[in-house]
Rosetta silent file (secondary structure, phi, psi, omega in degrees, C-alpha in Angstrom):
SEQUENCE: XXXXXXXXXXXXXXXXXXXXXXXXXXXXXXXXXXXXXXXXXXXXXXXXXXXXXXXXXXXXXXXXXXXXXXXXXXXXXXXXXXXXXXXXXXXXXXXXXXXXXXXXXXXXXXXXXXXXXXXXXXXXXXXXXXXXXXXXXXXXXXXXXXXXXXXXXXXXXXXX
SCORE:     score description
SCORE:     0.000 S_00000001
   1 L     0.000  -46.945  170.418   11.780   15.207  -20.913 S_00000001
   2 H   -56.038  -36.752  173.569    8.022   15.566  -20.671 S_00000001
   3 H   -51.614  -46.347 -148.481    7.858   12.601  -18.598 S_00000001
   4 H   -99.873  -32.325  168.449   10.385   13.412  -16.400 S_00000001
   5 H   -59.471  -62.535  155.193    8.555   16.860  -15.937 S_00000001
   6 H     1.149  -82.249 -172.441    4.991   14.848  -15.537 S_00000001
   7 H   -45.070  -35.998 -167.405    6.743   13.027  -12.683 S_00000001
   8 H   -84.630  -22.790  171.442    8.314   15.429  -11.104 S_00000001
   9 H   -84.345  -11.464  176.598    4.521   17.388  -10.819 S_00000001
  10 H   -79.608  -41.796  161.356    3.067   14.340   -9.584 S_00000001
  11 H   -56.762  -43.012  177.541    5.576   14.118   -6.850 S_00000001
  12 H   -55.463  -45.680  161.162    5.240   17.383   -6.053 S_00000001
  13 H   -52.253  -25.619  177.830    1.571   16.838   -5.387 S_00000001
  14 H   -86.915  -30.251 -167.847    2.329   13.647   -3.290 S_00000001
  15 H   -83.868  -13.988 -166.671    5.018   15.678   -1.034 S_00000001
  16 H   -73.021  -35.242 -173.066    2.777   18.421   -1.056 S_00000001
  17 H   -95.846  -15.650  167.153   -0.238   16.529    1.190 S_00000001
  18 H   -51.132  -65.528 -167.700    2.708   14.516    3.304 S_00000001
  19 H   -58.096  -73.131 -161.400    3.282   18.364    4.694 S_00000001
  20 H   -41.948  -67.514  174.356   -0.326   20.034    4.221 S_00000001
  21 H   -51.876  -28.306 -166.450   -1.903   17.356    5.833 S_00000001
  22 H   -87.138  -77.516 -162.559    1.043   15.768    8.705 S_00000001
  23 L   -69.240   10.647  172.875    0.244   19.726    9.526 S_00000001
  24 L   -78.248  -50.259  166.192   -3.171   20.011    9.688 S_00000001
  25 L   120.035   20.926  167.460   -2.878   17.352   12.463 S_00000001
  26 L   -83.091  -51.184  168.569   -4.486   14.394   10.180 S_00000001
  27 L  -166.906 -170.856  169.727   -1.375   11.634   10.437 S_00000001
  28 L   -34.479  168.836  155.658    2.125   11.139    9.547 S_00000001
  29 L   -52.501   31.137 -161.983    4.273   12.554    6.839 S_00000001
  30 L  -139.381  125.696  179.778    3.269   10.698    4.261 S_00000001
  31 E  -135.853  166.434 -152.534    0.980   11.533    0.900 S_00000001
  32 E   177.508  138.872 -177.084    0.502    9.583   -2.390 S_00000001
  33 E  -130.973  133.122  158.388   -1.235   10.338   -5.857 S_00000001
  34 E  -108.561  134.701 -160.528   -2.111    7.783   -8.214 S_00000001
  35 E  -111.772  120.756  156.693   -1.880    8.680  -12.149 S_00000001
  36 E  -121.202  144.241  165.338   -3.608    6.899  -15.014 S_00000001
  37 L    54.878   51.524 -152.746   -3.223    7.900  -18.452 S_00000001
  38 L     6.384   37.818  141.166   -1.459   10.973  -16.926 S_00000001
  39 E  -119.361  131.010  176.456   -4.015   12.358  -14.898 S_00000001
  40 E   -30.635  121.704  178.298   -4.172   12.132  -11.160 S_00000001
  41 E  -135.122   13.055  165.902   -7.203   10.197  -10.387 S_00000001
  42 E  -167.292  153.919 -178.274   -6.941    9.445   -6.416 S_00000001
  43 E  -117.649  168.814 -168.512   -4.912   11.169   -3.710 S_00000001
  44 E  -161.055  132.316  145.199   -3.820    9.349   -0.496 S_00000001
  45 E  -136.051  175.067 -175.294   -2.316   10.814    3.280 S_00000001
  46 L   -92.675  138.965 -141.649   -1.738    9.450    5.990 S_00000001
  47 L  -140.416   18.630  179.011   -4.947    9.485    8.141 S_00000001
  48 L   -62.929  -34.751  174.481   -3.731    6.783   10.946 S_00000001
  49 L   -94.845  -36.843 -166.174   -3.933    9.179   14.089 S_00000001
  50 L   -98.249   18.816  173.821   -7.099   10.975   13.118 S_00000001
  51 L  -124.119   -8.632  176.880   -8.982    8.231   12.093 S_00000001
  52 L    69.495   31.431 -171.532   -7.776    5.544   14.503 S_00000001
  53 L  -124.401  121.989 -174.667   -7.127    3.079   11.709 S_00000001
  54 L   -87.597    4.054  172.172   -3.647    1.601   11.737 S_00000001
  55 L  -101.224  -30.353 -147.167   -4.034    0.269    7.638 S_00000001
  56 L   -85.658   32.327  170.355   -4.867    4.040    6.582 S_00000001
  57 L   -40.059  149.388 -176.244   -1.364    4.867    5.405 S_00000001
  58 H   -42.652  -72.006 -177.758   -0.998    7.703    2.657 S_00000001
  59 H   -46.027  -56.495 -166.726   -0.887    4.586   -0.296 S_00000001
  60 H   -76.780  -31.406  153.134   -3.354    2.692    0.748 S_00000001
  61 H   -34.481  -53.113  169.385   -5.576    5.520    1.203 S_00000001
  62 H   -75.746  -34.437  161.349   -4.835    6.278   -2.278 S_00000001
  63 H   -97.512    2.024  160.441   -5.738    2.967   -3.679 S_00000001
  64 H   -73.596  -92.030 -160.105   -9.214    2.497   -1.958 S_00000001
  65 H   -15.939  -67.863 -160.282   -9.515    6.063   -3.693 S_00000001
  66 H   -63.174  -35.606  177.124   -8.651    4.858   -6.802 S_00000001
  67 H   -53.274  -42.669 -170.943  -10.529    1.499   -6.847 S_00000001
  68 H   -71.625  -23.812 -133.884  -13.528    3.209   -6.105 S_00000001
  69 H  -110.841  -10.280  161.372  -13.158    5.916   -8.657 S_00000001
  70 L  -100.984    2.116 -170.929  -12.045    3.554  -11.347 S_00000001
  71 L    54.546   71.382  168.965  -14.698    0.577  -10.198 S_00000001
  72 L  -179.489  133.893  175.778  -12.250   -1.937  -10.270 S_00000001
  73 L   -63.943  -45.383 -167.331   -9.576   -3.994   -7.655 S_00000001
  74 L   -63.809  137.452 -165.122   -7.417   -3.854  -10.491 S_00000001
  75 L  -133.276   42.933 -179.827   -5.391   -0.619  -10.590 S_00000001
  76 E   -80.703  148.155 -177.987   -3.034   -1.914  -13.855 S_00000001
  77 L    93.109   -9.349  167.515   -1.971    0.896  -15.968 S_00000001
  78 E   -99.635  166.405  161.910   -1.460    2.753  -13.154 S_00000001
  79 E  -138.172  158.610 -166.126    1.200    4.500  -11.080 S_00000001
  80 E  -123.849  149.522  169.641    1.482    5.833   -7.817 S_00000001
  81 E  -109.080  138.512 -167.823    3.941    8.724   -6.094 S_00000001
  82 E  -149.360  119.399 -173.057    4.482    8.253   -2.607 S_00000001
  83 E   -59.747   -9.689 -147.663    6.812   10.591   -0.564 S_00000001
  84 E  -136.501  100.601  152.578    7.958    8.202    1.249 S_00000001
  85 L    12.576  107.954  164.599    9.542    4.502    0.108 S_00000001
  86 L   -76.450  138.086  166.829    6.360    2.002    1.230 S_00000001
  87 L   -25.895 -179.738  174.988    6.016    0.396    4.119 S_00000001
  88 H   -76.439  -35.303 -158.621    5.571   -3.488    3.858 S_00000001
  89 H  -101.795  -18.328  159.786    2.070   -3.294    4.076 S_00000001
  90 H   -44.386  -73.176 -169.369    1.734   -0.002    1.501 S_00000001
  91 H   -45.363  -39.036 -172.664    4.324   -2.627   -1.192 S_00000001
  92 H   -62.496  -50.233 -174.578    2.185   -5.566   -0.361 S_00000001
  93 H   -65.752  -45.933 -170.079   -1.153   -3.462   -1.084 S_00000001
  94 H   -60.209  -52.136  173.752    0.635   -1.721   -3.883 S_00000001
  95 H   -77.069  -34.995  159.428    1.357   -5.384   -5.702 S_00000001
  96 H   -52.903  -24.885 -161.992   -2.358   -6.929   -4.977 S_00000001
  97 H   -85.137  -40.830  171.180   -3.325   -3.878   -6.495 S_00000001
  98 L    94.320    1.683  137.849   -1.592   -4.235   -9.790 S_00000001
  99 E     7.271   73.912  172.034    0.414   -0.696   -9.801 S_00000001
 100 L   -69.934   20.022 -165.115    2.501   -0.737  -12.568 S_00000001
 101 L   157.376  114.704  159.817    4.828    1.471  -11.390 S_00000001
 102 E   -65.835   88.571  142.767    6.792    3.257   -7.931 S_00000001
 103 E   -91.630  133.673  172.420    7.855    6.308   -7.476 S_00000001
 104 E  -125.234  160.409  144.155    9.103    7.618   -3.890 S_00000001
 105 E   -90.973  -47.137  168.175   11.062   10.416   -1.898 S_00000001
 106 E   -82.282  153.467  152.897   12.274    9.650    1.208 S_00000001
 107 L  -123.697  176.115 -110.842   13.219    6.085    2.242 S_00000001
 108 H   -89.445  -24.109 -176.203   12.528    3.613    4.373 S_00000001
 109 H   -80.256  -33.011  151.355   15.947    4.321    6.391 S_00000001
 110 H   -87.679  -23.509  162.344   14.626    7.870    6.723 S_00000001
 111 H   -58.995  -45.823  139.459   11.537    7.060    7.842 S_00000001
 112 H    30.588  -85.247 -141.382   14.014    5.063   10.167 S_00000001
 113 H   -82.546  -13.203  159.076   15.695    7.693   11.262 S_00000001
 114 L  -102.118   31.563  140.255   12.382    9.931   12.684 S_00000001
 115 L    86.188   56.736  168.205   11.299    6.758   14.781 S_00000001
 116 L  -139.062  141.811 -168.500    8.647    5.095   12.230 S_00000001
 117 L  -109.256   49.445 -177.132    9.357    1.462   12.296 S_00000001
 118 H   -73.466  -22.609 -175.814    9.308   -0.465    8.616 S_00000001
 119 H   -80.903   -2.086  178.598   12.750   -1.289    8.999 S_00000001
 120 H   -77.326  -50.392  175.645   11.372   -3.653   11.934 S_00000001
 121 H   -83.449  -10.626  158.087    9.110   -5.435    9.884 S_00000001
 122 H   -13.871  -69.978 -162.889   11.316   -5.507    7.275 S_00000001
 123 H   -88.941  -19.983 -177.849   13.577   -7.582    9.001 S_00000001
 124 L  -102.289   25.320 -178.316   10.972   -9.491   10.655 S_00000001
 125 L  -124.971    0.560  132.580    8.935  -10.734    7.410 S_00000001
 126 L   -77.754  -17.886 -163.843   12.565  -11.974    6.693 S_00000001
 127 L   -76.413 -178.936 -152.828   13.044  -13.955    9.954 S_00000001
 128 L  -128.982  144.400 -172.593   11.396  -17.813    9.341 S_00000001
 129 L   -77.214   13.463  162.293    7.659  -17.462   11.711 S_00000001
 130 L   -91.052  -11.151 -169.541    9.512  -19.326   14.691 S_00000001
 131 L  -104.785  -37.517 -166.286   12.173  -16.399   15.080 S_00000001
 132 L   -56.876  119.623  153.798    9.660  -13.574   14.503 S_00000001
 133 L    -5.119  -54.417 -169.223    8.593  -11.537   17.550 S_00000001
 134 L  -101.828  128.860 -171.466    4.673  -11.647   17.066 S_00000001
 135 L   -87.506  119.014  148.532    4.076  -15.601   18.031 S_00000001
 136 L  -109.023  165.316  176.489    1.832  -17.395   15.346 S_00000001
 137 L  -158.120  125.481 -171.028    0.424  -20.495   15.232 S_00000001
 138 L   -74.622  159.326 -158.242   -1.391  -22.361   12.447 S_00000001
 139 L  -172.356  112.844  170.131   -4.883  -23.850   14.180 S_00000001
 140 L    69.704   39.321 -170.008   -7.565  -26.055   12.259 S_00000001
 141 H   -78.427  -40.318 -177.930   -6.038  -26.202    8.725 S_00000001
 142 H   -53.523  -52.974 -162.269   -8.127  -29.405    7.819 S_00000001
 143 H   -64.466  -39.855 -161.194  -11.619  -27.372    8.848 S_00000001
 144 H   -46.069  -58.512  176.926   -9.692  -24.568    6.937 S_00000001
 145 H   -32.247  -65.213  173.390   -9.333  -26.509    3.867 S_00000001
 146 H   -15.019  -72.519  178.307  -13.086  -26.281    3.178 S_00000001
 147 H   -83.370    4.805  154.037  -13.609  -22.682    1.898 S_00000001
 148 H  -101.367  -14.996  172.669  -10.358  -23.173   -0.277 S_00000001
 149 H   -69.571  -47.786 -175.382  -11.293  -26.398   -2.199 S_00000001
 150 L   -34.839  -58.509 -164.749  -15.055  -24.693   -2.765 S_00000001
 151 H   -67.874  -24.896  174.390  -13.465  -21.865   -3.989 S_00000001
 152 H   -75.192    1.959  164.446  -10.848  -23.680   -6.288 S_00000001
 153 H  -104.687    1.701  173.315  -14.088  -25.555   -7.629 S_00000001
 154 L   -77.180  116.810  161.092  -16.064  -22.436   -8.280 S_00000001
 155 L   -38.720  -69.910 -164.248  -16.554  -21.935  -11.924 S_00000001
 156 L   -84.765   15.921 -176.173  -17.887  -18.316  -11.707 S_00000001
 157 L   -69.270  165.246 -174.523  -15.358  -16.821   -9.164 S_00000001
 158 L   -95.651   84.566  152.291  -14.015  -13.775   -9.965 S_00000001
 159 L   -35.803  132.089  169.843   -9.895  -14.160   -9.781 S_00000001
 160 L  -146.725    0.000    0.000   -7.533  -12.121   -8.484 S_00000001
């Protein structure tokens, strides 16, 4: 039951800067807390309109917070509250990060349903990269090649 209490104050804290903040005029609806050892130790909104940075979603906000404040990319042992179900590029960030655990409140079909578009990229980081929308095209893979053999011969690299 304490857990489930914990959780429920941690959420509270995440939904709390999706409003305080959306209304302030700093970005979207969307806030995130990350917890170690059960105490909060980084906070995250979304900061996307007033900073003019299209990555600065409420999560990821919160785990540059956290990285710095633990000194470390790795953020294992931790977990993050996020009002909102994450985007693709929040989950993606969330799993490099090493998160051990997601909680959200709203989800991705209500973010949907007020005109924020993750269910677009959803569908289009399902599509095969000939069907997708945004045209890529692989270019110079041999000269590419170069900085990944070094680094798969580097002794001292740091892995991640």
């Amino acid at each position: 039951m304490a857990d489930s209490k914990n959780n429920q104050q941690f959420m509270v804290e995440a939904i709390r800067l999706s409003r305080e903040m959306m209304l302030q005029g700093k970005g979207g609806p969307f806030g995130a807390v990350i917890v170690k050892d059960g105490e909060i130790i980084a906070r995250g909104y979304n900061q996307v309109t007033s900073t003019n940075d299209p990555t600065a979603h409420a999560e990821v906000v919160a785990i540059r917070e956290a990285s710095k404040v633990l000194n470390n990319f790795s953020l294992a042992g931790c977990t993050i509250y996020t009002s909102c179900e994450p985007c693709p590029m929040c989950l993606a960030s969330i799993y490099w990060a090493g998160i051990d655990r997601v909680y959200y409140g709203n989800t991705k079909e209500d973010a949907a349903a007020i005109n924020f578009g993750d269910d677009f990229i959803y569908s289009e980081l399902a599509l095969p990269r000939e069907k997708r929308k945004l045209p890529t095209e692989q270019l110079m893979r041999n000269e590419a090649q170069e900085a990944f053999r070094l680094w798969d011969e580097m002794e001292d690299k740091i892995a991640y």
